[in-house]
Coordinates of C-alpha atoms and ligand atoms in Angstrom, one line a residue:
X1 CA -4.0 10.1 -22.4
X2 CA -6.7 9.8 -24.9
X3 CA -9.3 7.1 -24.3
X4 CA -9.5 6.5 -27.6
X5 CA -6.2 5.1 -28.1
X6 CA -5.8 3.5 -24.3
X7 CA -7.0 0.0 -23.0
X8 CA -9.6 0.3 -20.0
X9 CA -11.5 -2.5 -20.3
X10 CA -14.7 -1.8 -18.6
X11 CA -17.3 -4.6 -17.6
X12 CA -20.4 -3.0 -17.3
X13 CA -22.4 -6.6 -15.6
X14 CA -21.1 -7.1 -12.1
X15 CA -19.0 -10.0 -12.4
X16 CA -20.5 -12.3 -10.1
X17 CA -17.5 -14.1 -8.7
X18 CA -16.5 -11.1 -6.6
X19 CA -17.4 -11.5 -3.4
X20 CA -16.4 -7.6 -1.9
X21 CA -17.2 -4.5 -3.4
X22 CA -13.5 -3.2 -3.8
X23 CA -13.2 -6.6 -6.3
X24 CA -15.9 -5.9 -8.2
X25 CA -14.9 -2.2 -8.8
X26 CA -11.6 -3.4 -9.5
X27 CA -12.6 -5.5 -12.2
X28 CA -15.9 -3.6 -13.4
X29 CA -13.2 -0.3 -14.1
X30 CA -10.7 -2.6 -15.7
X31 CA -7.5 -2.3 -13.4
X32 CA -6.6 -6.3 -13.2
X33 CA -7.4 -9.4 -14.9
X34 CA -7.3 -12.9 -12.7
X35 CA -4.7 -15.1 -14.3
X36 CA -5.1 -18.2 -11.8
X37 CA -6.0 -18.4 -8.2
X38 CA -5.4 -15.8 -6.3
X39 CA -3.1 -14.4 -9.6
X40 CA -3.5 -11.1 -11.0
X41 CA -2.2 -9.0 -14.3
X42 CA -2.0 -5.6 -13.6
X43 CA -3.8 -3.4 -16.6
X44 CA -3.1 -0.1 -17.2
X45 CA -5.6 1.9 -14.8
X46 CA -4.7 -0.4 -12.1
X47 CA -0.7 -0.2 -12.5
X48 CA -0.9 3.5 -12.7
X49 CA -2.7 3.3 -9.1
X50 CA -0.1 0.6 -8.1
X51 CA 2.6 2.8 -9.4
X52 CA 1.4 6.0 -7.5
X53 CA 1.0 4.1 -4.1
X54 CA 4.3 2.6 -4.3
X55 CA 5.5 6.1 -4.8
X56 CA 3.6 7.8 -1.8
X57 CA 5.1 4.7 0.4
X58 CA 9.0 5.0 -1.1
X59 CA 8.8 9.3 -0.7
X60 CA 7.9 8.4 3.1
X61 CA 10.6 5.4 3.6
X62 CA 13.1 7.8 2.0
X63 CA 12.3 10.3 3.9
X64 CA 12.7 8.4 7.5
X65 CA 16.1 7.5 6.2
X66 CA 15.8 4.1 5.0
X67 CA 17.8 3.2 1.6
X68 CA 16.0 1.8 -1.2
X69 CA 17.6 -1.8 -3.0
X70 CA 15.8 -4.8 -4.9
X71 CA 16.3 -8.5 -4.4
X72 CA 15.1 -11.4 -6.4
X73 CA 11.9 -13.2 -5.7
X74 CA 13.8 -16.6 -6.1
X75 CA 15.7 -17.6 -3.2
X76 CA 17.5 -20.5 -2.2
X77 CA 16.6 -23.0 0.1
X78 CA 19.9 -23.6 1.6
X79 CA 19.7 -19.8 3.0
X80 CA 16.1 -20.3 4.3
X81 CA 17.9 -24.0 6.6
X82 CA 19.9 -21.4 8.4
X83 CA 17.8 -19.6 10.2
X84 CA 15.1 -22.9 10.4
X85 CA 12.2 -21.8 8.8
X86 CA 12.5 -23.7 5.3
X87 CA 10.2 -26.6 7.1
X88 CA 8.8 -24.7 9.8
X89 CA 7.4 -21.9 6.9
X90 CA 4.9 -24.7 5.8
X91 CA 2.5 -25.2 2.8
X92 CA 2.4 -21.4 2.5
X93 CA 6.3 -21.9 0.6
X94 CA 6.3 -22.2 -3.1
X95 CA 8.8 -24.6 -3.3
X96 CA 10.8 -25.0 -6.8
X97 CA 13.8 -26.9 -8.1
X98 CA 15.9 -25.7 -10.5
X99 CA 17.2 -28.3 -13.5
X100 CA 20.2 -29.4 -10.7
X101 CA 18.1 -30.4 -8.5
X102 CA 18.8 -27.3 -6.1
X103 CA 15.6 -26.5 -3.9
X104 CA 14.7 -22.7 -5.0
X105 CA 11.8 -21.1 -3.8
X106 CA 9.8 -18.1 -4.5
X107 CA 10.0 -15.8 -1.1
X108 CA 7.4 -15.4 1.0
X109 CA 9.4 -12.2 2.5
X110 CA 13.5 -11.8 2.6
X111 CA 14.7 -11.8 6.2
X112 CA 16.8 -14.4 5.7
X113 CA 18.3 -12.5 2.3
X114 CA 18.5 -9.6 3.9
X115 CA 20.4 -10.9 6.8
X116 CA 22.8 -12.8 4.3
X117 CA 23.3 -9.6 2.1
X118 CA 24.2 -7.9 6.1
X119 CA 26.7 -10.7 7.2
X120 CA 28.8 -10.1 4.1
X121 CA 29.2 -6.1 4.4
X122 CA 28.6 -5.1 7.4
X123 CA 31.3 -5.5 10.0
X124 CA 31.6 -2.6 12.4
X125 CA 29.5 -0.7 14.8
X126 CA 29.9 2.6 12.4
X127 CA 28.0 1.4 9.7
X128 CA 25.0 1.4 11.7
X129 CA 22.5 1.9 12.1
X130 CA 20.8 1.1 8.5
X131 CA 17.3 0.1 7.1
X132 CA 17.1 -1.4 3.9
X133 CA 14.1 -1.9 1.8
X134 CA 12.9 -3.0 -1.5
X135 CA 9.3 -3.0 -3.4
X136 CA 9.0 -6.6 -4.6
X137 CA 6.9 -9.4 -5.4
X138 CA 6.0 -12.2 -3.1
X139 CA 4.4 -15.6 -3.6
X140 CA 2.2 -17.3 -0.2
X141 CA 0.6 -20.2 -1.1
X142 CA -2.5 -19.1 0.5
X143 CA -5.1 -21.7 1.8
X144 CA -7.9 -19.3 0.9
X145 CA -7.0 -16.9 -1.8
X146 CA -9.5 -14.2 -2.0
X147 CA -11.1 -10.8 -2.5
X148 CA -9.0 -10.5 -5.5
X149 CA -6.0 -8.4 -4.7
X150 CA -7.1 -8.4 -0.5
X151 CA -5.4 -11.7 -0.2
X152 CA -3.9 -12.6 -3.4
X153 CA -1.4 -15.8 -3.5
X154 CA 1.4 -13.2 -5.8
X155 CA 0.9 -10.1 -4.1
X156 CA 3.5 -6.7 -4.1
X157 CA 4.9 -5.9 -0.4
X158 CA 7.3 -3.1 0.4
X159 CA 9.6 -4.8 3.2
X160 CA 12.1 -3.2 5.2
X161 CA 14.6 -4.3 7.3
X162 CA 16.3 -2.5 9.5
X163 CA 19.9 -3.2 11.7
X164 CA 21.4 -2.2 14.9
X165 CA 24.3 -2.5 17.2
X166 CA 21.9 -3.1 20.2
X167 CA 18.1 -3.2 21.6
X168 CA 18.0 0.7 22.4
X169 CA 19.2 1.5 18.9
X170 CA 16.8 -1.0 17.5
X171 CA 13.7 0.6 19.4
X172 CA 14.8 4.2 17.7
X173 CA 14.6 2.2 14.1
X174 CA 11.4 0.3 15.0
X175 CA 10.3 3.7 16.0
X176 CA 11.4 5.7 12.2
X177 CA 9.3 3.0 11.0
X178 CA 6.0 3.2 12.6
X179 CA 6.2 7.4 12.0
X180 CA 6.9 6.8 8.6
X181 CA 3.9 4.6 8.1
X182 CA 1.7 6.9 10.1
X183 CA 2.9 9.5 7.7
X184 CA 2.0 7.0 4.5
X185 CA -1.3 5.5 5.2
X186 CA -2.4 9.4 6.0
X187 CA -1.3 10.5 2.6
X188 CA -2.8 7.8 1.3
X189 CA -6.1 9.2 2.4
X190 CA -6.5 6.1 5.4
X191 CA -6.8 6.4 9.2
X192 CA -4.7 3.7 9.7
X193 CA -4.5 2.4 13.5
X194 CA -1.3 0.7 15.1
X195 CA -2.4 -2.4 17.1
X196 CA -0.7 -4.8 19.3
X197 CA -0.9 -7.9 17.2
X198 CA 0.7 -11.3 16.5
X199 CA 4.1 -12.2 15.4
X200 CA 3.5 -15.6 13.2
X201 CA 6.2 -16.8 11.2
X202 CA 8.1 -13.7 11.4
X203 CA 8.6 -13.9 14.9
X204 CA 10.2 -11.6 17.7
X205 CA 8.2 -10.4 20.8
X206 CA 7.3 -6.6 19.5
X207 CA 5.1 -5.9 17.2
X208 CA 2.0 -3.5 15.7
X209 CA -0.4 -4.2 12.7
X210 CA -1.4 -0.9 11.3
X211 CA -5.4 -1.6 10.4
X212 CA -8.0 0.0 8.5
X213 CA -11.6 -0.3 9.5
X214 CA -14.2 -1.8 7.1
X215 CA -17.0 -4.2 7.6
X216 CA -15.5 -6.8 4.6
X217 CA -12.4 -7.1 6.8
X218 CA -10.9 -9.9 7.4
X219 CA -10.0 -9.5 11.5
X220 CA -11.4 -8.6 14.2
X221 CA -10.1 -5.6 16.2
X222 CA -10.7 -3.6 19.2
X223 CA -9.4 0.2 19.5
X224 CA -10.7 3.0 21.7
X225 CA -12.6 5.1 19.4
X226 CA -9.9 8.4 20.5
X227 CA -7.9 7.2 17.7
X228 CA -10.0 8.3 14.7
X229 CA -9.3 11.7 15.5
X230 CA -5.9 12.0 15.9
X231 CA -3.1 14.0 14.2
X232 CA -0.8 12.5 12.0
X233 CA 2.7 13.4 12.4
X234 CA 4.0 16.3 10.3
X235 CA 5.9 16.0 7.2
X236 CA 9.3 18.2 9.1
X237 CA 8.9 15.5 11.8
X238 CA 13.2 14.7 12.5
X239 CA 13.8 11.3 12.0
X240 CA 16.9 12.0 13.6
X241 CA 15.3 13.1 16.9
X242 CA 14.9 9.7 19.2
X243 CA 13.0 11.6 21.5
X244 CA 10.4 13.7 19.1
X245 CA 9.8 9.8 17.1
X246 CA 9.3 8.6 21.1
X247 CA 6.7 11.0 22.0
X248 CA 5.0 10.3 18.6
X249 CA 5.1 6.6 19.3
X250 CA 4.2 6.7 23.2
X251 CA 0.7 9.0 21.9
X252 CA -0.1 6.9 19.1
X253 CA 0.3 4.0 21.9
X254 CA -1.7 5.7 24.7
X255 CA -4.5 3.9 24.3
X256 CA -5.9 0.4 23.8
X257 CA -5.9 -1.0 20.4
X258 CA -5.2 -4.5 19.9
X259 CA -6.3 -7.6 16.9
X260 CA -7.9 -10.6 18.2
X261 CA -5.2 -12.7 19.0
X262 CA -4.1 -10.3 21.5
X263 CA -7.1 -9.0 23.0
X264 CA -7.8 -8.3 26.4
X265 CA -11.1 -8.7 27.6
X266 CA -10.3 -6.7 31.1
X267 CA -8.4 -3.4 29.3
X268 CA -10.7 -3.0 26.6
X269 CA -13.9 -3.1 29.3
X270 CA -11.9 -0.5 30.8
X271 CA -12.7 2.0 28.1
X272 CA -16.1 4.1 28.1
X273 CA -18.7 2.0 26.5
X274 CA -19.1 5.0 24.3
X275 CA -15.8 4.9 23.5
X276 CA -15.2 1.4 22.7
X277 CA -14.8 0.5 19.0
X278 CA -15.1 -3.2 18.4
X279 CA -14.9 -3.6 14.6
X280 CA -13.7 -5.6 11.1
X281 CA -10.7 -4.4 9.9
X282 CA -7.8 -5.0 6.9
X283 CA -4.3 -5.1 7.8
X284 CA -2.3 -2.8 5.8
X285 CA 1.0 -3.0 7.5
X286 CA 2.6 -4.7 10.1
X287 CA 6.0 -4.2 12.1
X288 CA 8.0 -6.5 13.6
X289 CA 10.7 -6.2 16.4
X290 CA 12.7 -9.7 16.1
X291 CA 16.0 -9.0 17.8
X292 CA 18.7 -11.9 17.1
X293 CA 16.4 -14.1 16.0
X294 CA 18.0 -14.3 12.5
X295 CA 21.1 -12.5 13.0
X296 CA 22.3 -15.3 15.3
X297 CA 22.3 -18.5 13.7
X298 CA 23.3 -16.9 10.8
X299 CA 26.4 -15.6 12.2
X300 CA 25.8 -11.4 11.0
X301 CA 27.6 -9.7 13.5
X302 CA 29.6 -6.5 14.2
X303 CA 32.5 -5.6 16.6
X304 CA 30.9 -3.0 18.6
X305 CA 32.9 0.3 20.4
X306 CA 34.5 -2.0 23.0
X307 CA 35.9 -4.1 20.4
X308 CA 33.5 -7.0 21.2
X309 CA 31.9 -8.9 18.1
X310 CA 27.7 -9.6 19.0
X311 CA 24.8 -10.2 16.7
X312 CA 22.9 -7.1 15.2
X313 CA 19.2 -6.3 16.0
X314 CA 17.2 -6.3 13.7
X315 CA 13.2 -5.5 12.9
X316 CA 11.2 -6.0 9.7
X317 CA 8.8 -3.9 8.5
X318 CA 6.2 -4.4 5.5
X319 CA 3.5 -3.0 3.9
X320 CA 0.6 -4.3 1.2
X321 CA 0.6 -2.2 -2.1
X322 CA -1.5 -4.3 -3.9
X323 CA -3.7 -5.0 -1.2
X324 CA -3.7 -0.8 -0.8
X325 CA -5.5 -0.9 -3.9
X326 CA -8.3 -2.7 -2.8
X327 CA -8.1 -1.2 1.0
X328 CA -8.7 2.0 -0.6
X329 CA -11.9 1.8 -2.6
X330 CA -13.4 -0.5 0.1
X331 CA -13.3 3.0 1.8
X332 CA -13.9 5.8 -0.6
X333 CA -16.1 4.6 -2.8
X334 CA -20.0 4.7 -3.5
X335 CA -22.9 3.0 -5.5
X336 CA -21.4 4.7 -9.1
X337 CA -18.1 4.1 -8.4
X338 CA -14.7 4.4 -6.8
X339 CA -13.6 7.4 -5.6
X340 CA -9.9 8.1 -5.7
X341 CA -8.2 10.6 -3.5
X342 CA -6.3 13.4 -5.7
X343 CA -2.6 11.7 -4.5
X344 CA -3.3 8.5 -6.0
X345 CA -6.1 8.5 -9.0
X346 CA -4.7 7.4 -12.2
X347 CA -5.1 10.4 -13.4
X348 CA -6.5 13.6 -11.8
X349 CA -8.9 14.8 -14.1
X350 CA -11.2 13.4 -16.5
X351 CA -12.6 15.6 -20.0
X352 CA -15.4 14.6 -21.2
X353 CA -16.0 15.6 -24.9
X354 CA -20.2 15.6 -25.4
X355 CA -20.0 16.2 -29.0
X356 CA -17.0 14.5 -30.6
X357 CA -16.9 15.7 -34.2
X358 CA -18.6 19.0 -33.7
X359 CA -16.0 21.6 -34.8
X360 CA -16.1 24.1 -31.5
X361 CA -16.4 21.0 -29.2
X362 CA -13.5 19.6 -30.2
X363 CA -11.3 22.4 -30.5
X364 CA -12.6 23.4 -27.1
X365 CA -11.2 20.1 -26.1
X366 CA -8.2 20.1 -27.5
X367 CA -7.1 23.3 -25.8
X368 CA -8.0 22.0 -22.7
X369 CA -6.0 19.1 -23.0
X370 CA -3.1 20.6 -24.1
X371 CA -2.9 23.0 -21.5
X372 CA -3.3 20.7 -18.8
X373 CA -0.6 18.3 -20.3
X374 CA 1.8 21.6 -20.5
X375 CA 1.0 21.7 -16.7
X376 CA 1.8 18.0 -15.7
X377 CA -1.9 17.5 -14.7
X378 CA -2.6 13.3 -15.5
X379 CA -5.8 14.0 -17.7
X380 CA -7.6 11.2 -19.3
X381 CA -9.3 12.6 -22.3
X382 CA -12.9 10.7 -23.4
X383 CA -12.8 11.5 -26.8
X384 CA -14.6 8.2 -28.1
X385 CA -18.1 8.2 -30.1
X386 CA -20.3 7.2 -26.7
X387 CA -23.2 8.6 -25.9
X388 CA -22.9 11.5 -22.8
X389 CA -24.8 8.7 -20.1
X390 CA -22.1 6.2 -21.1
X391 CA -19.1 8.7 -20.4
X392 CA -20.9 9.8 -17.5
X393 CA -21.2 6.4 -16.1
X394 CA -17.2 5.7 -17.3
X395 CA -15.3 8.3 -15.7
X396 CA -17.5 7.9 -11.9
X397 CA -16.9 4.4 -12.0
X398 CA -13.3 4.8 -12.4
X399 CA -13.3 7.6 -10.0
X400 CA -11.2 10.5 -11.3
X401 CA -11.2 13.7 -9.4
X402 CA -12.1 16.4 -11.1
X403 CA -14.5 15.8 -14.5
X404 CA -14.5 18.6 -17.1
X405 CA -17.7 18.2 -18.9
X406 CA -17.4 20.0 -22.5
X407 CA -20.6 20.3 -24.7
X408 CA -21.5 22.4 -27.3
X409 CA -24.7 24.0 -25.3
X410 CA -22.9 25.5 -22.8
X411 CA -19.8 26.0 -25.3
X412 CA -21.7 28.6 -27.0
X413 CA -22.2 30.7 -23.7
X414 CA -18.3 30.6 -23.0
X415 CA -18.9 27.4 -20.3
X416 CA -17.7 24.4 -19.4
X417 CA -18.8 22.1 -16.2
X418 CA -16.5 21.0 -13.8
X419 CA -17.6 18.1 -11.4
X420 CA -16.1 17.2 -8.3
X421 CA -16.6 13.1 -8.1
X422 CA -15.5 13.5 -4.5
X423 CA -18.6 14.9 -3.5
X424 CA -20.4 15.1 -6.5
X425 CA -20.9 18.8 -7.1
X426 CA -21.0 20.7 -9.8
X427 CA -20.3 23.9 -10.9
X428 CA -21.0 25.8 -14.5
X429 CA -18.0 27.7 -15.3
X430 CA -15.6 29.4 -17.8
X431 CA -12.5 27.2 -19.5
X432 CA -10.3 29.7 -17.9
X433 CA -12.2 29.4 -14.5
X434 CA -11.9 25.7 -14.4
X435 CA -8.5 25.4 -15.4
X436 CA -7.9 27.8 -12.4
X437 CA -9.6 25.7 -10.0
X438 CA -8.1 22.5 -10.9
X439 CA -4.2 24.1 -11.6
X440 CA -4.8 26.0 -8.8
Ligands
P5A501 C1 7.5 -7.6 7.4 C2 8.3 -7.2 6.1 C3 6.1 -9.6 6.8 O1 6.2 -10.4 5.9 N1 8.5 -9.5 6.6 C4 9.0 -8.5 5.8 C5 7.4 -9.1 7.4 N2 5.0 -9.2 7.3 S1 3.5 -9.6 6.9 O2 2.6 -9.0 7.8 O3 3.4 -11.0 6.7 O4 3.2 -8.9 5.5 C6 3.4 -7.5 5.3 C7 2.2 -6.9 4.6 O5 2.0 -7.5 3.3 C8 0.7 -7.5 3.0 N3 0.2 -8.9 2.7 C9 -0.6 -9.3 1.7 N4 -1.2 -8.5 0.7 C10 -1.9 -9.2 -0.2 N5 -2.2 -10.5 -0.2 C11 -1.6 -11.3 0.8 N6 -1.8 -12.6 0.8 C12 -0.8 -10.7 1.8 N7 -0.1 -11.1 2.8 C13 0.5 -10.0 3.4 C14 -0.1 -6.9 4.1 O6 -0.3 -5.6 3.9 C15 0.9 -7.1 5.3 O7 0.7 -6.2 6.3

């Protein structure tokens, strides 16, 4: 992509109305636009990050066998009475009538969908067990919308839902789930932590909120600090094994780690002082366990292998995209900029052109951009008239990669710089050499 011709629209004053750091990045590089409380458009920068984190999390669900479908944000009311949450959901429901009259709504989350779409296919015993999920939008008429994208009112989830015969088959799908996510938020560059946490509105008795530390969180957690340092499960890991996903879970479990509301005082003094990590943290994900809860009253059930009909088990299981976004630069970022890890930048190298209109400059440009295009590498080319500071300043605050810094100077001795934003090194060398590193 040439800069020239593509629509970053950079702030370069802090807007003030942004309270956290990832918000004011978010808006000073030009990824979203505030369209209404707690409402954001999606620019291009931004939805290319959006894009590639939705892709990291549906490689992963894939992967743990779950099937991939896409439901509508606007529900019906009448499906929501069933299971009794359309009044017990509360203020948080955008509620909306159609011109009959019907009471629609804009979903909050889709168990109740979900659970209908099960009822009317699913009959038997054999066609379990099966996780569905979709990427979709959601509405919550938060009561205090903010941090921009952190805890936005429209907001993109990825929400699973999985179904069993029984509770044992349920624990080996609640299980797929929580390695999967493991798997996601460490590709995503995060240590994510599973916690005991709270059920809410979604309900059901088991549950973990996967949290990332950060003083602008929004709870307070408690973990021993043993779980900074652990492995993350491997991409061969067998889904299909109950046992391997088991002794995954049972380490990942070993040890306290819990969010406020279910703290305990007595098990957490139990750890080493030293040990002992009492912190902010932002929920990036969060797993539910519910049973029959839904499955129940509305009446999805299969015939199982002794020819008896019961309710299926179910579990839900969800993840923030767009609050991702956000989660991500509030921890890899620093006072030029965000910092993107390679799996997820909008694009993975930035070329800087020093000279535009100089003859050998240009051409020297041009060669590297097509030969990175050729090679699939995302490259965003700064080929506009501003001065070197302002490029400079550009492509850190919108923190791609790998920088290839092109001026005539070290042109004329065969070099080119390539800058790591990571860490912020540099290194002079040939076109050939840089390509190299970056290709690999
Ligand atoms: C699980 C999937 C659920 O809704 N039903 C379907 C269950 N869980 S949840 O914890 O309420 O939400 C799942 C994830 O969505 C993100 N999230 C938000 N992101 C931005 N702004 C919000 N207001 C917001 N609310 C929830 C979080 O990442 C959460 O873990």
């Amino acid at each position: 992509m040439r800069l020239s011709r593509y629509f970053l629209p950079i702030l370069r004053e802090v807007p003030k109305e942004a309270e956290i750091v990832s918000h004011r990045l978010m808006l000073r590089a030009g990824m979203v636009r505030q369209e209404g409380a707690g409402i954001y458009a999606w620019l291009p920068l931004g939805k290319r990050v959006l894009d590639k984190i939705c892709n990291v999390i549906r490689e992963e669900q894939n992967r743990s066998g779950a099937i991939e479908i896409m439901m509508p944000t606007i529900q019906s009311a009448d499906l929501w009475r069933e299971s009794g949450r359309y009044d017990d959901y509360g203020k948080e429901m955008l509620r909306i009538k159609d011109r009959h009259e019907r009471d629609m709504l804009f979903g909050p989350t889709n168990e109740e969908m979900l659970t209908e779409i099960v009822r009317a296919y699913v009959k038997s015993y054999k066609d379990l067990p099966l996780n569905l999920y979709h990427i979709q939008w959601k509405f919550r008429d938060e009561v205090r919308p903010r941090f921009g994208v952190m805890r936005s009112r429209e907001f993109l989830m990825k929400d699973a839902y999985s179904i069993d015969l029984d509770f044992e088959n349920a624990v080996v799908a609640y299980n797929r789930m929580f390695v999967a996510y493991l798997r996601t938020f460490a590709r995503l560059g995060l240590k994510a932590i599973p916690m005991v946490a709270d059920t809410g509105p979604i309900g059901g008795n088991h549950s973990h909120e996967f949290i990332i530390l950060a003083s602008t969180g929004e709870s307070q957690v408690f973990c021993h600090s043993d779980y900074l340092g652990m492995d993350t499960p491997e991409e061969g890991v067998d889904f299909q094994d109950p046992a391997a996903l088991q002794d995954i879970v049972n380490r990942w479990t070993s040890l306290y780690a819990a969010t406020e509301e279910k703290h305990d005082e007595a098990a957490f003094a139990a750890i080493p002082d030293e040990q002992q990590v009492s912190a902010r943290g932002i929920e990036v994900g969060h797993i539910f366990y519910f049973g029959t809860k839904y499955s129940e009253p509305m009446g999805a059930k299969v015939t199982g292998p002794d020819g008896v009909e019961t309710p299926v088990h179910m579990g839900s299981y969800g993840i923030g995209p767009s609050r991702l976004v956000a989660a991500i630069i509030e921890a890899s970022h620093d006072e030029n900029g965000i910092i993107w890890p390679e799996a997820i930048a909008p694009f993975r190298v930035g070329l800087l052109n020093l000279k535009v209109g100089d003859a050998a400059t240009d051409e020297a440009c041009e060669a590297i951009y097509a030969e990175l295009t050729a090679r699939n590498v995302d490259v965003l080319y700064d080929d506009t008239a501003e001065r070197p500071g302002s490029k400079f300043a550009t492509a850190d605050l919108i923190g791609l990669p790998w920088q290839i810094i092109v001026g005539p100077k070290g042109l004329a001795a065969g070099t080119v710089e390539l800058k790591r934003r990571a860490d912020g090194t540099r290194e002079t060398l040939t076109i050939a050499a840089a390509l190299e590193r970056i290709i690999g």
